[in-house]
Coordinates of C-alpha atoms in Angstrom, one line a residue:
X1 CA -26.4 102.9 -224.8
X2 CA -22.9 101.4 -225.2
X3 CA -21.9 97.9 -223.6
X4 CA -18.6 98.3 -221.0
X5 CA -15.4 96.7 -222.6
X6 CA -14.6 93.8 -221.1
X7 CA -11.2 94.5 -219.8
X8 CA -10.9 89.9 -218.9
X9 CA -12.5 88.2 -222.1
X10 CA -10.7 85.0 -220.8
X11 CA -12.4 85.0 -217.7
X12 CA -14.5 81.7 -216.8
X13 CA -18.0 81.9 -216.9
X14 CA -18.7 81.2 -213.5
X15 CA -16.4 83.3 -212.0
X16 CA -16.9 86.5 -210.1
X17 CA -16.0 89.5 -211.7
X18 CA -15.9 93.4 -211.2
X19 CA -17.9 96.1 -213.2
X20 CA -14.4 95.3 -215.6
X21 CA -15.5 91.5 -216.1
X22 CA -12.4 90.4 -214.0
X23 CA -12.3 88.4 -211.6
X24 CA -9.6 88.8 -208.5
X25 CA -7.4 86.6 -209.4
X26 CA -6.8 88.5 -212.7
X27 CA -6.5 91.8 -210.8
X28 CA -3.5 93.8 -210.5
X29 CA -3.4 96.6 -208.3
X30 CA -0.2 98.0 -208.3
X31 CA 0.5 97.2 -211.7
X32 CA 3.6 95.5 -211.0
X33 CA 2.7 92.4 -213.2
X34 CA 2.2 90.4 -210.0
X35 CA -2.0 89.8 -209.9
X36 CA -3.1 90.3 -206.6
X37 CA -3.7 86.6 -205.6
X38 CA -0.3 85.7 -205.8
X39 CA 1.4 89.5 -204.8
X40 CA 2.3 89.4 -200.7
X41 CA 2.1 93.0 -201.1
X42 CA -1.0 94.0 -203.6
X43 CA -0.2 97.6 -203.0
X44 CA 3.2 98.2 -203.5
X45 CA 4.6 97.6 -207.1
X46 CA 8.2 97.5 -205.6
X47 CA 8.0 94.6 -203.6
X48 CA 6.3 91.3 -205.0
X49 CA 7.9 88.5 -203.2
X50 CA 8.7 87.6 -199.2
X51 CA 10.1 84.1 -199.0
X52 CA 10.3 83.7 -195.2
X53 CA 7.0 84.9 -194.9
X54 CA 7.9 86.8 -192.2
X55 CA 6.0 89.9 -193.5
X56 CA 8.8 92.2 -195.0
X57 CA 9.5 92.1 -198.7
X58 CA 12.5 90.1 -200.2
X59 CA 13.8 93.0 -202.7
X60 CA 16.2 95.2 -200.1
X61 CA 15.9 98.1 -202.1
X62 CA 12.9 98.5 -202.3
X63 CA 9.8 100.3 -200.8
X64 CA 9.0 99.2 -196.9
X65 CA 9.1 97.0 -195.1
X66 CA 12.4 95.7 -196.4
X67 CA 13.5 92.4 -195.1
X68 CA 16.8 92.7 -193.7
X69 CA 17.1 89.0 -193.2
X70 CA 15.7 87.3 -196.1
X71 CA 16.3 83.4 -194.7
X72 CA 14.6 83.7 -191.5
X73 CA 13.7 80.1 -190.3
X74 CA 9.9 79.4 -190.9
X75 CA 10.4 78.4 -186.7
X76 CA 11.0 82.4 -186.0
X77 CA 9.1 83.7 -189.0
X78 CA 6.5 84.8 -187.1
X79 CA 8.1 86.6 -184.4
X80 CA 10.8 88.9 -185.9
X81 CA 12.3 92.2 -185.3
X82 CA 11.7 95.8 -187.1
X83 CA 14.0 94.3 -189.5
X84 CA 12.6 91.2 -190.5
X85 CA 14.9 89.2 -188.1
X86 CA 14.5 86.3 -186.3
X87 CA 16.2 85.9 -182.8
X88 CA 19.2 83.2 -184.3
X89 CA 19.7 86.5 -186.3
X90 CA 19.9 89.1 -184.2
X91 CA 22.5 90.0 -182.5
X92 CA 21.8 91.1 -178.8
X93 CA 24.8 92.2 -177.4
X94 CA 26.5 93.6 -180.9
X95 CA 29.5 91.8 -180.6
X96 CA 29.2 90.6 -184.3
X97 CA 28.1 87.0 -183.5
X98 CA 24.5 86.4 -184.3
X99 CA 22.2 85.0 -181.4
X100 CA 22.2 81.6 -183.6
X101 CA 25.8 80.9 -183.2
X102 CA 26.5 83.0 -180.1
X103 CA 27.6 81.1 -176.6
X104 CA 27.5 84.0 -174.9
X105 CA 25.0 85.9 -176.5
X106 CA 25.1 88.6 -173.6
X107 CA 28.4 89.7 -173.3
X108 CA 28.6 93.2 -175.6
X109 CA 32.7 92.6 -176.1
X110 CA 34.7 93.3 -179.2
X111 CA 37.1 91.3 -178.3
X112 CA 35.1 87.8 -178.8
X113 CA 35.9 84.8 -180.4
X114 CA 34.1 83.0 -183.3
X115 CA 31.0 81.8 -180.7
X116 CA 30.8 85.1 -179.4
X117 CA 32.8 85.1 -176.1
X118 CA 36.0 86.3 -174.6
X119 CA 38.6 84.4 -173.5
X120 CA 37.6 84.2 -169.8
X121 CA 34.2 82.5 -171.3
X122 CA 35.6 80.4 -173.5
X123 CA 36.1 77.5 -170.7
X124 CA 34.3 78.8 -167.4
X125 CA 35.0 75.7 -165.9
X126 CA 38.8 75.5 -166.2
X127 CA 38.9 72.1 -168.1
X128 CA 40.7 73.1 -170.7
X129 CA 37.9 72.6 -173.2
X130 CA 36.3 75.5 -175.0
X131 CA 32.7 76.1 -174.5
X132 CA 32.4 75.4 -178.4
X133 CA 32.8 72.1 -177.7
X134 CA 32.1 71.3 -174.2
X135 CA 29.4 68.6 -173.8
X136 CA 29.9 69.3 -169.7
X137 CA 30.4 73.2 -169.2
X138 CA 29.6 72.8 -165.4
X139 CA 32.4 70.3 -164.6
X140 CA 33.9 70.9 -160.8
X141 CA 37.1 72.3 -160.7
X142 CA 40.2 69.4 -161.0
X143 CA 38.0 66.7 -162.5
X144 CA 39.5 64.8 -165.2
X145 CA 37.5 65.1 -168.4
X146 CA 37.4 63.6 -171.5
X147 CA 37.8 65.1 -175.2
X148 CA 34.1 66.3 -174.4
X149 CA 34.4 67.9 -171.3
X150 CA 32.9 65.2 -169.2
X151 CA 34.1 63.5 -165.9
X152 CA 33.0 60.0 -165.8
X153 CA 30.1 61.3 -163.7
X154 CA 28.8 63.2 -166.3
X155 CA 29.2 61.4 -169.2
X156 CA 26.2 60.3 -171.6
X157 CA 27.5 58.4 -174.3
X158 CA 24.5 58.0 -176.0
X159 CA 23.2 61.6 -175.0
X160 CA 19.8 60.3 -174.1
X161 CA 19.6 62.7 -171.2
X162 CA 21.1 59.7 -168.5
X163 CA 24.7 59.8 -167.8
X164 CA 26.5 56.3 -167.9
X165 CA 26.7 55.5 -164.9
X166 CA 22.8 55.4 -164.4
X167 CA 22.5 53.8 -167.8
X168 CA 22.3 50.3 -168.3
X169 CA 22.8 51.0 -172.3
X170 CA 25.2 53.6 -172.4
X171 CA 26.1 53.5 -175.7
X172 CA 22.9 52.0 -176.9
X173 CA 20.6 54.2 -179.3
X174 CA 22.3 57.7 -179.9
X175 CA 20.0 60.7 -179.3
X176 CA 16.4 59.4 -178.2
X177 CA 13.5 61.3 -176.8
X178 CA 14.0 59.2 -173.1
X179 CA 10.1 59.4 -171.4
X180 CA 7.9 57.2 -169.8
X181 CA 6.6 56.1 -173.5
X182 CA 9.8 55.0 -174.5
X183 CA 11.9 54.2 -171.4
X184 CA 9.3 52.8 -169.0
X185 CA 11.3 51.9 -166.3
X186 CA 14.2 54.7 -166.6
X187 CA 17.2 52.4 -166.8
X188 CA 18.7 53.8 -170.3
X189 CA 17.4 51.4 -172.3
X190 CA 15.0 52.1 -175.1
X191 CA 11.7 49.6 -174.7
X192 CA 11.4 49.1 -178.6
X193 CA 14.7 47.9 -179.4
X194 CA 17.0 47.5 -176.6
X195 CA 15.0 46.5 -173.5
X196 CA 13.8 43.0 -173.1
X197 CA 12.1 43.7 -169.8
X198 CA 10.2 47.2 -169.7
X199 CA 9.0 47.3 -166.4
X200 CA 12.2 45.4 -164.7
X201 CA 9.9 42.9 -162.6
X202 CA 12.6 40.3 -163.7
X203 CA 10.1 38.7 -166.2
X204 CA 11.2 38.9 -169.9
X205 CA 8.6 40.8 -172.0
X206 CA 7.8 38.0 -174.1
X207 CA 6.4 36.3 -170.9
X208 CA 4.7 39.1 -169.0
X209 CA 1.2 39.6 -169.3
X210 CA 2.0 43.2 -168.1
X211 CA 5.1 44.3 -169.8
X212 CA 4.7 47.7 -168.5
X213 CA 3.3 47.1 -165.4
X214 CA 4.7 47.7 -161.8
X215 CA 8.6 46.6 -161.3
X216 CA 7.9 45.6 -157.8
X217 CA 5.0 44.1 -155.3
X218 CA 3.5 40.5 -155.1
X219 CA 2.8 38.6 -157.7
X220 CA 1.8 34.9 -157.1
X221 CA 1.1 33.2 -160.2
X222 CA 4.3 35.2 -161.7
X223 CA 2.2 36.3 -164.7
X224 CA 4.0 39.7 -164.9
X225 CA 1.1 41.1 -163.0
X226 CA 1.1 42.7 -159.5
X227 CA -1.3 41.2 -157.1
X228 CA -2.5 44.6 -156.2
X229 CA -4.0 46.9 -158.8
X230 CA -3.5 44.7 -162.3
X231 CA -4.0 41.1 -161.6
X232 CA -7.9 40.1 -161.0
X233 CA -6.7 36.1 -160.8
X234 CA -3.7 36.3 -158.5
X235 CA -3.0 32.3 -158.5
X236 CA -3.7 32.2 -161.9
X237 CA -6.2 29.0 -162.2
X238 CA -9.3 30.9 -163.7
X239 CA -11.3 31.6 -161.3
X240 CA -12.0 35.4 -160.2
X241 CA -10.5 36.4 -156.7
X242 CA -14.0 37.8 -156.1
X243 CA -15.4 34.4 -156.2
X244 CA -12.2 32.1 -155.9
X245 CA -12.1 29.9 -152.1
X246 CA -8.7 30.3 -151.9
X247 CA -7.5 33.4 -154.1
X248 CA -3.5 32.9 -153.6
X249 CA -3.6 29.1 -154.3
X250 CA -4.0 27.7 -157.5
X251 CA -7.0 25.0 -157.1
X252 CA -9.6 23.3 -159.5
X253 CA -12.5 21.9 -157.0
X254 CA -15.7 23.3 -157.9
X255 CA -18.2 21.4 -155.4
X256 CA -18.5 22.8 -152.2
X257 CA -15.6 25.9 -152.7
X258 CA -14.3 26.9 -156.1
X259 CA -10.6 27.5 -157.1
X260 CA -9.2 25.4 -154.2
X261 CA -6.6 22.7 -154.3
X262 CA -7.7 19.5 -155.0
X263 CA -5.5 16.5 -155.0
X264 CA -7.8 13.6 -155.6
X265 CA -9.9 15.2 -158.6
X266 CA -13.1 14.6 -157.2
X267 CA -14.4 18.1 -157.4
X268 CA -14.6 19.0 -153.1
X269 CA -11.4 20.8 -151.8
X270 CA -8.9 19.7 -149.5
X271 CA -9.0 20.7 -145.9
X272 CA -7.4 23.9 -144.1
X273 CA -7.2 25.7 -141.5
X274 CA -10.4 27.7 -142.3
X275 CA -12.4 25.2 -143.9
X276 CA -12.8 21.4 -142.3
X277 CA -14.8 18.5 -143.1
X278 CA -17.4 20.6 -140.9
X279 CA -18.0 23.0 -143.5
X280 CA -17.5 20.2 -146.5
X281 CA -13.9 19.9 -147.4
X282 CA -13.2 16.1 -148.7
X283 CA -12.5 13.4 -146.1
X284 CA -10.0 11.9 -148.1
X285 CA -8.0 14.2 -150.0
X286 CA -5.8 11.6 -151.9
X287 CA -8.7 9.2 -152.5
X288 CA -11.2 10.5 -155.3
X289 CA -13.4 7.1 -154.4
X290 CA -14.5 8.5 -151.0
X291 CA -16.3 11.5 -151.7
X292 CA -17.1 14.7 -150.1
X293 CA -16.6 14.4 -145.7
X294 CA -19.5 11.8 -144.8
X295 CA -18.9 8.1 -143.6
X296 CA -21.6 5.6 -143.6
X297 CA -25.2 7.0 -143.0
X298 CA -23.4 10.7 -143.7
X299 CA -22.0 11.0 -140.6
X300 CA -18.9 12.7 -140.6
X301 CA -16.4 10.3 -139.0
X302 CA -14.7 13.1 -137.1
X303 CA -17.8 13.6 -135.3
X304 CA -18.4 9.8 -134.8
X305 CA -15.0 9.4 -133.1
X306 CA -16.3 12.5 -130.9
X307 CA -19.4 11.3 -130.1
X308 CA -17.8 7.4 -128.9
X309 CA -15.2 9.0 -126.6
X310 CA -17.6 11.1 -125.3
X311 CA -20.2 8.8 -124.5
X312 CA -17.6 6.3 -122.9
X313 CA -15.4 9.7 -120.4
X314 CA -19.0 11.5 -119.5
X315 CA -20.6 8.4 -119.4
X316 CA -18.4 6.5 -117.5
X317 CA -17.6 9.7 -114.9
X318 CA -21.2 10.3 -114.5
X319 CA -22.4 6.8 -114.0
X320 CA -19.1 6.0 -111.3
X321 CA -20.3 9.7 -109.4
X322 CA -23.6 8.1 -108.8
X323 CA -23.2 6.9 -105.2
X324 CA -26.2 3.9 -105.4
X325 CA -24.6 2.8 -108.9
X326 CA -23.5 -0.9 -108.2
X327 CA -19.4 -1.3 -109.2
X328 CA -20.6 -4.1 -111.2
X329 CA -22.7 -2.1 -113.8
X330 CA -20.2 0.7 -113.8
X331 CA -18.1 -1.7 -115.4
X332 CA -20.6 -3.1 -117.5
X333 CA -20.8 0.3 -118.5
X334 CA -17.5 1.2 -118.9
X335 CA -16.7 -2.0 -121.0
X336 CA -19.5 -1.2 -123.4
X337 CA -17.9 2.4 -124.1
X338 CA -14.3 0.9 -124.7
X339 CA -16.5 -1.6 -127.2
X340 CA -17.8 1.3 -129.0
X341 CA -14.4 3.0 -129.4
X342 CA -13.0 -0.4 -130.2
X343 CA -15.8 -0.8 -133.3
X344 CA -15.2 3.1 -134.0
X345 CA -11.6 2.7 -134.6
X346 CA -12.0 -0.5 -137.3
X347 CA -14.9 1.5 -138.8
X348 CA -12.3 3.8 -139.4
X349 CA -9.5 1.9 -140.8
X350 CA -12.2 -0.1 -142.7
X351 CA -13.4 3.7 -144.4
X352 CA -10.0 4.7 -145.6
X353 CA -9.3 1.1 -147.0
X354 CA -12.2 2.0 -149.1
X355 CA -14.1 -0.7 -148.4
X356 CA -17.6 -1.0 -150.0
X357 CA -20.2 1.1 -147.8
X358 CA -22.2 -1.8 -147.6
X359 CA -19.9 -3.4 -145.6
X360 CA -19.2 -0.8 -142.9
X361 CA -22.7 -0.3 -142.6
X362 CA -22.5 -3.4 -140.8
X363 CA -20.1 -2.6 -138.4
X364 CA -23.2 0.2 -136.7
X365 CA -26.4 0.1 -137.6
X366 CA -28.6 3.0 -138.2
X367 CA -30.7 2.0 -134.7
X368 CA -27.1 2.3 -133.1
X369 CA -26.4 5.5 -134.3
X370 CA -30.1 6.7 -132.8
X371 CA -29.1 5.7 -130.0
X372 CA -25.1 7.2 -129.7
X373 CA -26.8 10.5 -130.3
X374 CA -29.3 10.1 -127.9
X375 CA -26.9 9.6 -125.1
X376 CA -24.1 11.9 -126.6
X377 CA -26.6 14.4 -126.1
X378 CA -27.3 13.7 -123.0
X379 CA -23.8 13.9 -121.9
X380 CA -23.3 16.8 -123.3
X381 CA -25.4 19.1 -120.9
X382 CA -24.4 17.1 -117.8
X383 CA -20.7 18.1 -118.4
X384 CA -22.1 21.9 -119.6
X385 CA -23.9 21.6 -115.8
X386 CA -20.2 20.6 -114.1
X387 CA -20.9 17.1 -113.2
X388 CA -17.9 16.2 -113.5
X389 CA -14.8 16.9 -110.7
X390 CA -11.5 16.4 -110.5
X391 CA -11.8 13.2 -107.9
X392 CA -14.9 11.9 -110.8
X393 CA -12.0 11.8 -113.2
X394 CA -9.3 10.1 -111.1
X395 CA -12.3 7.4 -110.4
X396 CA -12.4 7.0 -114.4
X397 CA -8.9 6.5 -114.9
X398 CA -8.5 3.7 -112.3
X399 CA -11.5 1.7 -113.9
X400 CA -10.4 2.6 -117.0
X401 CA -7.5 0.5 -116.5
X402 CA -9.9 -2.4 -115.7
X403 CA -11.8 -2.5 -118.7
X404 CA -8.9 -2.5 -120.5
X405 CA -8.3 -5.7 -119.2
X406 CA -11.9 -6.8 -119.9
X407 CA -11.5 -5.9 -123.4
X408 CA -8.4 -8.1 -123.3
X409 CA -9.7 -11.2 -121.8
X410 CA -13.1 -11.5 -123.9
X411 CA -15.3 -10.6 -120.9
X412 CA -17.9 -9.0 -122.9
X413 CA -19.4 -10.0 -126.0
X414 CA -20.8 -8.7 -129.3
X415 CA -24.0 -9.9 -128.4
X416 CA -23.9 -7.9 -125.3
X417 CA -23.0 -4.7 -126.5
X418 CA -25.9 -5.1 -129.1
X419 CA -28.4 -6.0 -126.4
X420 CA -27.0 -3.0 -124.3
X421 CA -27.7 -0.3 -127.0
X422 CA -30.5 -1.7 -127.9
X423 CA -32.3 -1.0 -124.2
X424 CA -32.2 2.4 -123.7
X425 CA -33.7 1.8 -120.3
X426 CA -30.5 -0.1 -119.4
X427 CA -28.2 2.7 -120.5
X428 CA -30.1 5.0 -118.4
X429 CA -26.8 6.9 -117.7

């Protein structure tokens, strides 16, 4: 038995070969000298090469499919004609002008110019410019057009797709892709190169912390960012609006509310509208010495004022509406209230001179104070129970005017108004 005859001794060892010890790269099956690896048409020994890849053999005289337009554009190469045609080169409407070049590539005239059209197509909008070359083939009849065939309202210098008179770079960057990627805010000018401010909020790029942000909307720490939707610190001192006091005012205090203004440094907030002393604002908002709301003892000196003018007008009206009350106590009375405004009032001024605690402490005593609560208590739920009239309070203001003149005169003493506090029993009011 006979070994077959290698018909490929070059072929590599590992290759995969036939019963004729080829492998296919060394096959030729139409014998045109074209193996079939490298033969767009294997099977027929006329054609062996097709360019455009459009399917249809390069050699026009030979076997079929002949390619009847060899240069077809790789764009169209897959969706020719019987022919091997692309659409640019076919010709629709036979006038002789291929689809590439044609303007009016449905008009089946022989009597066309160079683009394909006849003379009433040439300039279907009367300008005097032939379609060839007009930029603006839709002008309105009697406009004045330039070289292009463009009125000033139609003009785009920079043929970015906006006409000039929307453009704010009309002869900027010639021929751009003009999106939202590249043109943000739509005004013409290109954001990489030409536009200094991409989202037209009137901050300049280099500034805003969202250069393509929103153009419009609040925007209280003028960071770029709109309030609403993209900026999470609106006043811009650090703190979160989730957890900022006051979230449209920068602030630094950081004691009793965070992220509110603070003007003496000390850490508690200065008062508003919605927060007072009451809830812990500082006293003294220009004074970082006095601290938080409290005067002496922590009482807030708000409330101490209250309390003082509320023991001497309830006191006083209650007392003068009793009718076995003698006229002499009621001004004993009476006097002692306008004594404990008096000492309220230089407590005061004393507290915002900053004087050392130690020495308003002096001025009312923690026994005092027992007592001023005590009775402001008790004042308190006679006037809730309508003690007091009209006439009561005429009464007050007449003697009112006395002690006044008590006050003036020296007719009661320190040492009296201590011993009056002090006996609760007295002060039965």
């Amino acid at each position: 038995m006979h070994a077959n005859l290698d018909e490929c001794p070059e072929t590599g060892t590992v290759a995969q070969i036939d019963s004729n010890g080829c492998s296919s790269n060394q096959l030729d099956a139409d014998g045109d000298g074209v193996n079939n690896d490298d033969d767009p048409f294997p099977n027929d020994s006329t054609q062996t090469a097709d360019a455009d890849d459009d399917g249809f053999g390069d050699n026009p005289d030979g076997g079929e499919p002949a390619d009847q337009c060899p240069g077809t554009d790789q764009n169209e190469s897959g969706d020719v004609d019987d022919y091997g045609c692309g659409y640019s080169q076919q010709d629709l409407d036979e006038d002789g002008i291929g689809n590439g070049i044609d303007l009016c590539p449905y008009s089946p005239s022989t009597d066309v110019g160079e683009f394909g059209c006849t003379s009433s197509q040439r300039d279907p909008d009367s300008d005097l410019i032939e379609l060839s070359a007009d930029l603006c083939p839709g002008t309105a009849p009697e406009m004045e057009v330039d070289a292009d065939g463009c009125s000033d309202a139609q003009r785009d210098s920079d043929e970015d797709g906006l006409v000039d008179a929307e453009d704010d770079c009309p002869t900027g960057a010639q021929r751009w892709t003009r999106d939202s990627s590249t043109d943000h805010d739509d005004d013409g000018c290109r954001d990489s190169d030409e536009d200094s401010d991409d989202d037209n909020d009137g901050l300049m790029d280099m500034l805003d912390t969202c250069p393509k942000g929103a153009s419009s909307g609040s925007d209280i720490d003028v960071d770029g960012c709109k309030d609403e939707g993209e900026d999470f610190d609106d006043d811009g001192d650090g703190i979160a609006d989730t957890q900022d006091g006051c979230p449209t005012l920068s602030g630094t205090s950081n004691k009793d509310r965070h992220g509110c203004p603070d003007s003496d440094g000390d850490g508690y907030s200065d008062p508003d509208d919605n927060w007072g002393i009451e809830q812990g604002a500082d006293y003294d908002s220009l004074n970082a010495e006095v601290f938080a709301d409290s005067g002496p003892l922590g009482v807030n000196l708000d409330l101490l004022a209250l309390i003082l003018t509320a023991v001497a007008a309830i006191g006083g009206v209650i007392f003068a509406s009793r009718a076995k009350s003698s006229k002499k106590r009621r001004m004993t009375t009476m006097m002692t209230a306008m004594s404990l405004i008096h000492d309220a009032l230089e407590l005061t001024d004393y507290f915002e001179s900053t004087v050392e605690l130690a020495a308003v402490e002096e001025k009312i005593t923690s026994p005092m104070m027992d007592v001023l609560k005590k009775q402001y208590r008790r004042r308190m739920r006679a006037l809730e129970d309508g003690v007091i009239t009209p006439a009561e309070q005429a009464v007050l203001s007449s003697e009112m005017t006395d002690i006044k003149k008590a006050l003036a005169d020296g007719s009661i003493s320190k040492e009296e108004l201590a011993n009056l506090l002090e006996d609760d029993t007295e002060l039965d009011w």
